[in-house]
Amino acid sequence: TDTLFIPVQIPIIVGLNLLAHAGLYISGRYHPSIMASLGGTPCIFLGANSHKNMGLQEMLEYKVCKEYHSCPTHEDIKEICSKAAKLIGHQEIRKNIEASAVERAEESIKIMEYLD
């Protein structure tokens, strides 16, 4: 949809669908990054006030886990743009992210069986 900005008022299922099919997602927000990852959308993570984004990258088996400052410097912006150009349209990366998300979902189902 060539969407650059998704408003907060968007229905959650519509937002999930947009994020899951996006070419790339750049944000410091944890839950929308999960939604994007469900469809294999690669994410570039900005800083947040917790360790969650780094943990998400580890769970999804990102080769390089990195979090940029929430107010990126000019050098950060250059690096983000370079990384974005490499990630957009890279089908193998999408497949790897989606496969990792599926594995984590299957693991969570197994955990639920132990709780019954």
Short mmCIF file of N, CA and C in Angstrom, two decimals:
data_model
loop_
_atom_site.label_atom_id
_atom_site.label_comp_id
_atom_site.label_asym_id
_atom_site.label_seq_id
_atom_site.Cartn_x
_atom_site.Cartn_y
_atom_site.Cartn_z
N THR A 1 0.82 -1.21 0.00
CA THR A 1 0.00 0.00 0.00
C THR A 1 0.85 1.26 0.00
N ASP A 2 2.18 1.12 0.00
CA ASP A 2 3.10 2.26 0.10
C ASP A 2 2.83 3.09 1.34
N THR A 3 2.38 2.44 2.42
CA THR A 3 2.06 3.10 3.67
C THR A 3 3.34 3.44 4.43
N LEU A 4 3.51 4.71 4.77
CA LEU A 4 4.66 5.14 5.54
C LEU A 4 4.35 5.28 7.01
N PHE A 5 3.09 5.50 7.31
CA PHE A 5 2.68 5.75 8.69
C PHE A 5 1.35 5.04 8.93
N ILE A 6 1.26 4.33 10.02
CA ILE A 6 0.02 3.65 10.38
C ILE A 6 -0.54 4.33 11.62
N PRO A 7 -1.72 4.92 11.52
CA PRO A 7 -2.28 5.63 12.68
C PRO A 7 -2.68 4.67 13.79
N VAL A 8 -2.66 5.14 15.00
CA VAL A 8 -2.98 4.34 16.17
C VAL A 8 -4.44 3.88 16.16
N GLN A 9 -5.31 4.58 15.49
CA GLN A 9 -6.74 4.26 15.49
C GLN A 9 -7.11 3.10 14.57
N ILE A 10 -6.17 2.54 13.85
CA ILE A 10 -6.47 1.47 12.89
C ILE A 10 -6.93 0.21 13.63
N PRO A 11 -7.94 -0.49 13.11
CA PRO A 11 -8.36 -1.75 13.75
C PRO A 11 -7.19 -2.73 13.82
N ILE A 12 -7.09 -3.46 14.92
CA ILE A 12 -5.91 -4.29 15.17
C ILE A 12 -5.68 -5.34 14.09
N ILE A 13 -6.71 -5.96 13.58
CA ILE A 13 -6.55 -6.99 12.56
C ILE A 13 -6.05 -6.38 11.26
N VAL A 14 -6.53 -5.20 10.92
CA VAL A 14 -6.06 -4.50 9.72
C VAL A 14 -4.60 -4.12 9.90
N GLY A 15 -4.25 -3.62 11.08
CA GLY A 15 -2.87 -3.25 11.37
C GLY A 15 -1.95 -4.45 11.33
N LEU A 16 -2.38 -5.56 11.90
CA LEU A 16 -1.58 -6.78 11.88
C LEU A 16 -1.33 -7.21 10.44
N ASN A 17 -2.37 -7.17 9.62
CA ASN A 17 -2.24 -7.56 8.22
C ASN A 17 -1.27 -6.64 7.47
N LEU A 18 -1.37 -5.35 7.71
CA LEU A 18 -0.43 -4.40 7.06
C LEU A 18 1.00 -4.69 7.48
N LEU A 19 1.21 -4.84 8.78
CA LEU A 19 2.57 -5.07 9.28
C LEU A 19 3.13 -6.40 8.80
N ALA A 20 2.31 -7.44 8.80
CA ALA A 20 2.77 -8.77 8.40
C ALA A 20 3.14 -8.83 6.92
N HIS A 21 2.60 -7.92 6.12
CA HIS A 21 2.88 -7.92 4.69
C HIS A 21 3.73 -6.73 4.24
N ALA A 22 4.22 -5.97 5.19
CA ALA A 22 5.06 -4.80 4.87
C ALA A 22 6.42 -5.25 4.33
N GLY A 23 7.07 -4.37 3.61
CA GLY A 23 8.41 -4.67 3.13
C GLY A 23 9.44 -4.58 4.24
N LEU A 24 9.18 -3.71 5.22
CA LEU A 24 10.10 -3.47 6.32
C LEU A 24 9.35 -2.70 7.40
N TYR A 25 9.74 -2.90 8.65
CA TYR A 25 9.14 -2.16 9.75
C TYR A 25 10.26 -1.59 10.62
N ILE A 26 10.25 -0.28 10.82
CA ILE A 26 11.24 0.40 11.65
C ILE A 26 10.49 1.00 12.83
N SER A 27 10.85 0.56 14.05
CA SER A 27 10.13 1.04 15.22
C SER A 27 10.84 0.60 16.49
N GLY A 28 10.46 1.21 17.58
CA GLY A 28 10.92 0.78 18.88
C GLY A 28 9.82 0.08 19.65
N ARG A 29 8.69 -0.13 19.00
CA ARG A 29 7.53 -0.72 19.65
C ARG A 29 7.57 -2.24 19.56
N TYR A 30 7.42 -2.88 20.69
CA TYR A 30 7.56 -4.33 20.82
C TYR A 30 6.41 -5.11 20.16
N HIS A 31 5.18 -4.84 20.56
CA HIS A 31 4.05 -5.62 20.07
C HIS A 31 3.82 -5.48 18.57
N PRO A 32 3.88 -4.27 17.99
CA PRO A 32 3.76 -4.20 16.53
C PRO A 32 4.91 -4.93 15.81
N SER A 33 6.08 -4.97 16.44
CA SER A 33 7.20 -5.71 15.83
C SER A 33 6.89 -7.20 15.80
N ILE A 34 6.23 -7.70 16.82
CA ILE A 34 5.79 -9.10 16.83
C ILE A 34 4.79 -9.32 15.70
N MET A 35 3.84 -8.41 15.57
CA MET A 35 2.84 -8.54 14.51
C MET A 35 3.50 -8.55 13.13
N ALA A 36 4.46 -7.69 12.92
CA ALA A 36 5.19 -7.66 11.65
C ALA A 36 5.91 -8.98 11.42
N SER A 37 6.53 -9.48 12.45
CA SER A 37 7.34 -10.70 12.35
C SER A 37 6.50 -11.92 12.03
N LEU A 38 5.25 -11.93 12.42
CA LEU A 38 4.37 -13.07 12.12
C LEU A 38 4.28 -13.35 10.63
N GLY A 39 4.41 -12.31 9.83
CA GLY A 39 4.37 -12.48 8.38
C GLY A 39 5.76 -12.50 7.76
N GLY A 40 6.79 -12.44 8.60
CA GLY A 40 8.16 -12.46 8.08
C GLY A 40 8.73 -11.09 7.78
N THR A 41 8.00 -10.03 8.11
CA THR A 41 8.50 -8.68 7.83
C THR A 41 9.75 -8.40 8.66
N PRO A 42 10.85 -8.06 8.00
CA PRO A 42 12.06 -7.72 8.76
C PRO A 42 11.87 -6.40 9.50
N CYS A 43 12.47 -6.31 10.67
CA CYS A 43 12.35 -5.12 11.50
C CYS A 43 13.72 -4.51 11.77
N ILE A 44 13.74 -3.21 11.82
CA ILE A 44 14.89 -2.46 12.32
C ILE A 44 14.39 -1.82 13.61
N PHE A 45 15.07 -2.13 14.69
CA PHE A 45 14.59 -1.76 16.02
C PHE A 45 15.23 -0.48 16.53
N LEU A 46 14.37 0.40 17.05
CA LEU A 46 14.83 1.61 17.73
C LEU A 46 14.75 1.35 19.23
N GLY A 47 15.46 2.14 19.98
CA GLY A 47 15.52 1.96 21.42
C GLY A 47 14.18 2.09 22.10
N ALA A 48 14.03 1.33 23.15
CA ALA A 48 12.84 1.38 23.99
C ALA A 48 13.34 1.39 25.44
N ASN A 49 12.42 1.35 26.35
CA ASN A 49 12.81 1.44 27.76
C ASN A 49 12.97 0.07 28.42
N SER A 50 13.23 -0.96 27.62
CA SER A 50 13.43 -2.29 28.19
C SER A 50 14.30 -3.12 27.25
N HIS A 51 14.52 -4.34 27.65
CA HIS A 51 15.34 -5.29 26.89
C HIS A 51 14.53 -6.07 25.86
N LYS A 52 13.24 -5.83 25.78
CA LYS A 52 12.34 -6.69 25.01
C LYS A 52 12.69 -6.76 23.52
N ASN A 53 13.07 -5.65 22.91
CA ASN A 53 13.36 -5.67 21.48
C ASN A 53 14.60 -6.49 21.16
N MET A 54 15.59 -6.43 22.04
CA MET A 54 16.78 -7.27 21.84
C MET A 54 16.40 -8.74 22.02
N GLY A 55 15.57 -9.03 23.01
CA GLY A 55 15.12 -10.40 23.23
C GLY A 55 14.31 -10.93 22.06
N LEU A 56 13.49 -10.07 21.46
CA LEU A 56 12.69 -10.48 20.31
C LEU A 56 13.60 -10.85 19.14
N GLN A 57 14.62 -10.05 18.92
CA GLN A 57 15.57 -10.36 17.85
C GLN A 57 16.25 -11.70 18.09
N GLU A 58 16.61 -11.96 19.33
CA GLU A 58 17.24 -13.24 19.67
C GLU A 58 16.26 -14.40 19.45
N MET A 59 15.02 -14.24 19.89
CA MET A 59 14.03 -15.30 19.71
C MET A 59 13.75 -15.59 18.24
N LEU A 60 13.80 -14.54 17.42
CA LEU A 60 13.53 -14.71 16.00
C LEU A 60 14.79 -15.05 15.21
N GLU A 61 15.89 -15.25 15.93
CA GLU A 61 17.15 -15.70 15.35
C GLU A 61 17.74 -14.73 14.32
N TYR A 62 17.66 -13.44 14.64
CA TYR A 62 18.33 -12.44 13.80
C TYR A 62 19.82 -12.72 13.86
N LYS A 63 20.50 -12.63 12.73
CA LYS A 63 21.95 -12.89 12.71
C LYS A 63 22.71 -11.84 13.51
N VAL A 64 22.30 -10.59 13.38
CA VAL A 64 22.90 -9.50 14.14
C VAL A 64 21.78 -8.80 14.90
N CYS A 65 21.85 -8.82 16.21
CA CYS A 65 20.85 -8.14 17.04
C CYS A 65 21.36 -6.74 17.35
N LYS A 66 20.58 -5.75 16.94
CA LYS A 66 21.00 -4.37 17.16
C LYS A 66 19.77 -3.52 17.42
N GLU A 67 19.95 -2.56 18.30
CA GLU A 67 18.90 -1.60 18.60
C GLU A 67 19.52 -0.21 18.46
N TYR A 68 18.94 0.59 17.60
CA TYR A 68 19.41 1.96 17.41
C TYR A 68 18.77 2.87 18.45
N HIS A 69 19.43 3.95 18.75
CA HIS A 69 18.89 4.91 19.71
C HIS A 69 17.53 5.42 19.22
N SER A 70 16.63 5.69 20.16
CA SER A 70 15.30 6.15 19.79
C SER A 70 15.33 7.50 19.07
N CYS A 71 16.38 8.28 19.29
CA CYS A 71 16.61 9.52 18.54
C CYS A 71 17.93 9.32 17.79
N PRO A 72 17.87 8.65 16.64
CA PRO A 72 19.11 8.27 15.96
C PRO A 72 19.94 9.45 15.50
N THR A 73 21.26 9.26 15.54
CA THR A 73 22.19 10.27 15.04
C THR A 73 22.20 10.21 13.51
N HIS A 74 22.89 11.15 12.90
CA HIS A 74 23.01 11.14 11.43
C HIS A 74 23.71 9.87 10.96
N GLU A 75 24.70 9.43 11.72
CA GLU A 75 25.40 8.18 11.38
C GLU A 75 24.45 6.98 11.50
N ASP A 76 23.64 6.98 12.56
CA ASP A 76 22.66 5.91 12.73
C ASP A 76 21.69 5.89 11.55
N ILE A 77 21.24 7.06 11.15
CA ILE A 77 20.28 7.15 10.05
C ILE A 77 20.88 6.60 8.76
N LYS A 78 22.15 6.91 8.51
CA LYS A 78 22.82 6.35 7.33
C LYS A 78 22.87 4.83 7.41
N GLU A 79 23.20 4.32 8.60
CA GLU A 79 23.29 2.87 8.79
C GLU A 79 21.91 2.22 8.65
N ILE A 80 20.88 2.86 9.21
CA ILE A 80 19.52 2.34 9.11
C ILE A 80 19.09 2.29 7.65
N CYS A 81 19.36 3.34 6.90
CA CYS A 81 18.99 3.38 5.48
C CYS A 81 19.71 2.30 4.69
N SER A 82 20.98 2.10 4.98
CA SER A 82 21.76 1.06 4.31
C SER A 82 21.19 -0.32 4.63
N LYS A 83 20.90 -0.54 5.90
CA LYS A 83 20.35 -1.82 6.32
C LYS A 83 18.97 -2.03 5.71
N ALA A 84 18.15 -0.98 5.67
CA ALA A 84 16.81 -1.06 5.09
C ALA A 84 16.88 -1.48 3.62
N ALA A 85 17.80 -0.90 2.89
CA ALA A 85 17.95 -1.23 1.47
C ALA A 85 18.29 -2.70 1.28
N LYS A 86 19.06 -3.26 2.20
CA LYS A 86 19.44 -4.68 2.11
C LYS A 86 18.28 -5.61 2.50
N LEU A 87 17.45 -5.16 3.43
CA LEU A 87 16.38 -6.02 3.95
C LEU A 87 15.13 -6.03 3.08
N ILE A 88 14.78 -4.90 2.50
CA ILE A 88 13.53 -4.81 1.73
C ILE A 88 13.60 -5.75 0.54
N GLY A 89 12.59 -6.58 0.44
CA GLY A 89 12.49 -7.48 -0.70
C GLY A 89 13.39 -8.71 -0.62
N HIS A 90 14.08 -8.91 0.48
CA HIS A 90 14.96 -10.06 0.63
C HIS A 90 14.12 -11.25 1.11
N GLN A 91 13.71 -12.09 0.19
CA GLN A 91 12.76 -13.17 0.50
C GLN A 91 13.31 -14.22 1.47
N GLU A 92 14.60 -14.49 1.40
CA GLU A 92 15.17 -15.48 2.31
C GLU A 92 15.10 -15.01 3.77
N ILE A 93 15.36 -13.73 3.98
CA ILE A 93 15.27 -13.17 5.33
C ILE A 93 13.82 -13.25 5.82
N ARG A 94 12.86 -12.90 4.96
CA ARG A 94 11.44 -13.00 5.33
C ARG A 94 11.08 -14.42 5.74
N LYS A 95 11.53 -15.40 4.94
CA LYS A 95 11.22 -16.80 5.23
C LYS A 95 11.83 -17.22 6.55
N ASN A 96 13.05 -16.78 6.84
CA ASN A 96 13.71 -17.13 8.10
C ASN A 96 12.98 -16.54 9.30
N ILE A 97 12.56 -15.29 9.19
CA ILE A 97 11.84 -14.64 10.29
C ILE A 97 10.50 -15.34 10.52
N GLU A 98 9.79 -15.60 9.45
CA GLU A 98 8.48 -16.26 9.57
C GLU A 98 8.65 -17.67 10.16
N ALA A 99 9.67 -18.39 9.70
CA ALA A 99 9.90 -19.75 10.23
C ALA A 99 10.22 -19.71 11.72
N SER A 100 11.01 -18.73 12.14
CA SER A 100 11.32 -18.60 13.57
C SER A 100 10.07 -18.26 14.37
N ALA A 101 9.21 -17.40 13.82
CA ALA A 101 7.96 -17.05 14.49
C ALA A 101 7.07 -18.28 14.63
N VAL A 102 7.00 -19.10 13.60
CA VAL A 102 6.20 -20.32 13.65
C VAL A 102 6.76 -21.27 14.73
N GLU A 103 8.08 -21.41 14.78
CA GLU A 103 8.70 -22.27 15.80
C GLU A 103 8.36 -21.79 17.21
N ARG A 104 8.45 -20.47 17.43
CA ARG A 104 8.12 -19.94 18.76
C ARG A 104 6.65 -20.18 19.09
N ALA A 105 5.76 -20.06 18.09
CA ALA A 105 4.34 -20.31 18.31
C ALA A 105 4.11 -21.77 18.70
N GLU A 106 4.79 -22.68 18.01
CA GLU A 106 4.65 -24.10 18.34
C GLU A 106 5.17 -24.39 19.74
N GLU A 107 6.27 -23.74 20.11
CA GLU A 107 6.80 -23.91 21.47
C GLU A 107 5.81 -23.42 22.52
N SER A 108 5.14 -22.31 22.23
CA SER A 108 4.19 -21.77 23.20
C SER A 108 3.00 -22.69 23.37
N ILE A 109 2.59 -23.38 22.30
CA ILE A 109 1.48 -24.35 22.39
C ILE A 109 1.91 -25.51 23.28
N LYS A 110 3.15 -25.97 23.13
CA LYS A 110 3.65 -27.07 23.97
C LYS A 110 3.66 -26.66 25.44
N ILE A 111 4.07 -25.44 25.71
CA ILE A 111 4.09 -24.95 27.09
C ILE A 111 2.69 -24.94 27.66
N MET A 112 1.72 -24.53 26.87
CA MET A 112 0.32 -24.50 27.33
C MET A 112 -0.15 -25.89 27.70
N GLU A 113 0.32 -26.92 26.99
CA GLU A 113 -0.07 -28.30 27.32
C GLU A 113 0.41 -28.68 28.71
N TYR A 114 1.55 -28.18 29.11
CA TYR A 114 2.07 -28.47 30.45
C TYR A 114 1.26 -27.79 31.55
N LEU A 115 0.62 -26.71 31.19
CA LEU A 115 -0.15 -25.96 32.18
C LEU A 115 -1.56 -26.52 32.39
N ASP A 116 -2.00 -27.36 31.49
CA ASP A 116 -3.35 -27.95 31.62
C ASP A 116 -3.44 -28.95 32.72
#
